[in-house]
XYZ file of C-alpha atoms in Angstrom:
257
model
C 93.630 -23.280 -4.259
C 92.586 -20.214 -6.529
C 89.118 -22.602 -7.762
C 88.718 -22.732 -3.678
C 88.910 -18.907 -3.352
C 85.969 -18.600 -6.016
C 84.153 -20.629 -4.481
C 84.323 -19.385 -0.974
C 83.744 -15.788 -2.099
C 80.746 -16.911 -4.344
C 79.243 -18.351 -1.345
C 80.122 -15.077 1.016
C 78.402 -13.314 -1.652
C 75.014 -15.462 -2.108
C 74.737 -15.333 1.529
C 75.603 -11.408 1.876
C 72.526 -10.821 -0.946
C 70.250 -13.516 0.688
C 71.000 -11.884 4.206
C 70.062 -8.134 2.625
C 66.871 -9.574 1.287
C 65.330 -11.024 4.253
C 66.070 -7.513 5.923
C 64.568 -5.805 3.404
C 61.735 -8.033 3.534
C 61.400 -7.321 6.929
C 61.779 -3.930 6.921
C 58.846 -3.287 4.002
C 56.868 -6.135 6.170
C 57.199 -3.875 9.427
C 56.053 -0.224 7.594
C 52.024 -1.044 7.658
C 52.293 -2.684 11.058
C 52.169 -0.710 14.579
C 54.116 0.632 16.354
C 54.908 3.132 13.914
C 57.750 5.169 15.951
C 56.558 8.386 14.410
C 59.310 10.372 16.244
C 62.135 7.975 15.383
C 60.913 8.440 11.421
C 60.622 12.443 11.911
C 64.015 12.296 13.126
C 65.840 10.565 10.241
C 63.346 12.514 7.846
C 64.962 15.837 9.414
C 68.404 14.570 9.048
C 67.879 12.940 6.151
C 65.876 15.555 3.889
C 66.459 18.215 5.349
C 69.806 18.305 6.377
C 71.002 17.176 2.880
C 69.298 20.030 1.080
C 72.673 22.027 1.015
C 74.603 19.260 -0.958
C 72.206 18.856 -3.330
C 71.481 22.541 -3.741
C 74.966 22.695 -4.818
C 75.546 19.917 -6.642
C 72.303 20.474 -8.948
C 73.416 23.817 -9.464
C 77.036 23.677 -10.751
C 76.250 20.615 -12.616
C 73.076 22.256 -14.323
C 75.756 25.537 -15.529
C 78.232 23.048 -16.642
C 75.424 20.911 -18.862
C 74.517 24.114 -20.123
C 78.285 25.756 -21.204
C 79.205 21.994 -22.682
C 75.673 22.164 -24.334
C 75.750 25.438 -25.372
C 79.336 24.869 -26.821
C 78.633 22.419 -29.086
C 74.946 24.242 -30.374
C 76.580 27.410 -31.154
C 77.852 26.292 -34.439
C 74.283 24.959 -35.867
C 72.886 28.145 -34.202
C 70.531 26.010 -32.028
C 71.376 27.432 -28.682
C 68.180 27.990 -28.146
C 67.419 24.489 -27.001
C 69.484 24.122 -24.113
C 66.987 24.416 -21.780
C 65.151 21.129 -23.117
C 69.065 19.828 -23.159
C 69.948 20.525 -19.855
C 66.388 19.327 -18.497
C 66.093 16.354 -20.270
C 69.588 15.426 -19.047
C 69.292 16.297 -15.657
C 65.329 15.100 -14.812
C 65.941 11.404 -16.340
C 69.452 10.693 -15.372
C 72.278 13.421 -13.560
C 69.687 14.592 -10.947
C 68.092 11.250 -9.613
C 72.206 9.853 -9.819
C 74.191 12.429 -8.668
C 71.535 13.246 -5.830
C 71.344 9.573 -4.951
C 75.764 9.295 -4.836
C 76.152 12.747 -2.535
C 72.910 11.206 -0.103
C 75.067 7.644 -0.083
C 77.767 9.179 0.949
C 76.545 11.453 3.632
C 73.650 9.780 4.664
C 74.535 6.015 4.304
C 77.950 6.012 5.632
C 76.271 7.939 8.483
C 73.293 5.239 9.040
C 76.097 2.656 8.711
C 78.293 3.917 11.239
C 75.438 4.960 13.800
C 73.768 1.281 13.536
C 77.354 -0.147 13.757
C 78.377 1.745 16.967
C 75.019 0.522 18.620
C 76.212 -2.903 17.768
C 79.741 -2.927 19.123
C 78.291 -1.323 22.044
C 75.656 -3.753 22.670
C 73.040 -1.156 22.511
C 71.277 -3.201 20.423
C 71.587 -6.441 22.455
C 70.079 -3.931 25.193
C 67.216 -3.019 22.844
C 66.342 -7.085 21.840
C 66.420 -7.924 25.975
C 63.475 -5.138 26.274
C 61.518 -6.604 23.593
C 62.142 -4.216 21.459
C 61.982 -5.044 17.585
C 64.947 -3.858 16.158
C 64.182 -3.972 12.626
C 60.860 -2.074 12.796
C 62.671 0.603 15.022
C 66.136 1.006 13.594
C 65.399 -0.292 10.166
C 62.211 0.477 9.128
C 62.113 4.510 9.837
C 65.142 5.091 8.337
C 64.070 3.637 5.065
C 60.431 5.292 5.434
C 62.314 8.427 5.921
C 64.727 8.123 2.883
C 61.859 7.121 0.183
C 60.176 10.037 1.120
C 63.081 12.554 0.964
C 65.267 11.290 -2.349
C 62.280 12.290 -4.560
C 61.643 15.460 -2.762
C 65.699 16.030 -2.949
C 66.003 14.917 -7.084
C 62.989 17.475 -7.531
C 65.220 20.263 -6.055
C 68.576 19.230 -7.703
C 66.750 19.247 -10.983
C 64.784 22.211 -10.197
C 67.895 24.018 -9.153
C 70.104 22.777 -12.098
C 67.572 24.205 -14.587
C 68.340 27.549 -12.463
C 72.090 27.406 -12.792
C 71.689 26.309 -16.614
C 69.917 29.557 -17.615
C 72.591 31.498 -15.603
C 75.005 30.341 -18.138
C 71.985 30.500 -21.213
C 71.717 34.268 -20.338
C 75.080 34.991 -21.121
C 74.223 33.939 -24.624
C 71.626 36.325 -25.122
C 69.203 33.562 -24.460
C 65.764 35.089 -22.492
C 63.972 33.364 -19.891
C 61.032 32.801 -22.374
C 62.859 30.747 -25.293
C 64.927 28.526 -22.382
C 61.747 27.388 -20.877
C 59.923 26.807 -24.188
C 62.314 24.653 -25.495
C 61.917 22.078 -22.274
C 58.803 20.453 -23.235
C 60.196 19.460 -26.835
C 62.845 17.604 -25.590
C 60.465 15.732 -22.546
C 57.553 13.931 -22.376
C 55.520 13.088 -19.010
C 56.924 9.795 -18.566
C 60.014 11.332 -18.216
C 59.033 13.092 -14.899
C 57.864 9.863 -13.840
C 61.411 7.981 -14.211
C 62.859 11.095 -12.290
C 60.799 10.089 -9.594
C 60.748 6.736 -9.597
C 65.009 6.543 -9.837
C 65.396 8.117 -6.708
C 63.208 6.147 -4.622
C 64.763 2.866 -5.620
C 68.204 4.640 -4.684
C 67.083 5.836 -1.435
C 65.879 1.922 -0.586
C 69.051 1.059 -2.027
C 71.260 3.181 0.645
C 68.407 2.575 3.675
C 69.194 -0.787 3.486
C 72.483 -1.367 2.419
C 73.623 0.865 5.330
C 71.267 -1.291 7.580
C 72.610 -4.282 6.666
C 76.307 -3.250 6.929
C 75.568 -1.388 9.975
C 74.020 -4.339 11.582
C 76.553 -6.792 10.499
C 79.683 -4.798 12.427
C 81.958 -5.966 14.363
C 85.466 -5.167 15.463
C 85.377 -2.149 17.438
C 85.891 1.180 16.631
C 87.996 0.103 13.374
C 85.210 -2.159 12.213
C 82.769 0.567 12.251
C 84.830 3.258 10.026
C 85.371 -0.235 7.598
C 81.359 -1.000 7.732
C 80.997 2.906 6.615
C 83.669 2.681 3.571
C 82.021 -0.456 2.594
C 78.353 0.624 2.909
C 78.852 3.884 0.483
C 80.844 1.344 -1.882
C 78.436 -0.832 -2.340
C 75.646 1.878 -2.747
C 77.295 3.606 -5.002
C 77.591 0.744 -7.238
C 74.435 -0.333 -6.857
C 73.015 2.658 -7.989
C 74.986 3.179 -10.704
C 73.741 -0.429 -11.715
C 70.277 -0.093 -11.258
C 70.311 3.493 -12.765
C 71.179 0.933 -15.958
C 68.513 -0.996 -15.794
C 65.654 1.177 -14.654
C 66.595 3.078 -17.886
C 66.221 -0.139 -20.075
C 62.767 -0.848 -18.495
C 61.867 2.697 -18.919
C 62.910 2.672 -22.262
C 60.941 -0.635 -23.058
C 57.569 0.758 -22.157
C 58.919 3.927 -24.309
C 59.420 2.201 -27.271
């Protein structure tokens, strides 16, 4: 009996990955073919990008402040507090900025995408669109995919910038002037770190969009099913972001070495 259960679980997992792969392939293919649904794209860009600004600014500010506070405590015995700016920058740009902003967006936007598409499925709006001849992948999935892949790197950059400001707020309390703070940043970072800080959120945005759309379009069971799908999408997206972050970091380290 346990063997049969494991076998069924593995089959379900493989089928889920296969469906997600096919959906992603179709969505990517639809990016370069008309119609482009510019209005849907700009609407989603506004919801995802502008709508998430407050939460990523808040996340970046307090993360930068706590990172600087912890770094200052550790560096003070060695009289190396002047390096706090570089430590905050390299940590936020390479890791915490992309990951934390993506997790915030996964919770806010990923669940919203799933709930919106799931509601359209259970109320048969998707069926009505297909009867009218509308390509639901192009209209519902590709527009969201393009918007979030463009918005996520920008949101990560804003998170990084705000975190550096938050770090300086804490550093100023330890008599570190702004010139000393900013001069320490290039000592810890190279250009490849900036590339990594932009590539990661773009990949994470792709994951959030595709998982949200896939789970949303697979919704069944009425209102309860929509809630369950939204929860499932957030969990899958968050775990996938953390796992993917490790492998992307390994790739960049390999090229760096």
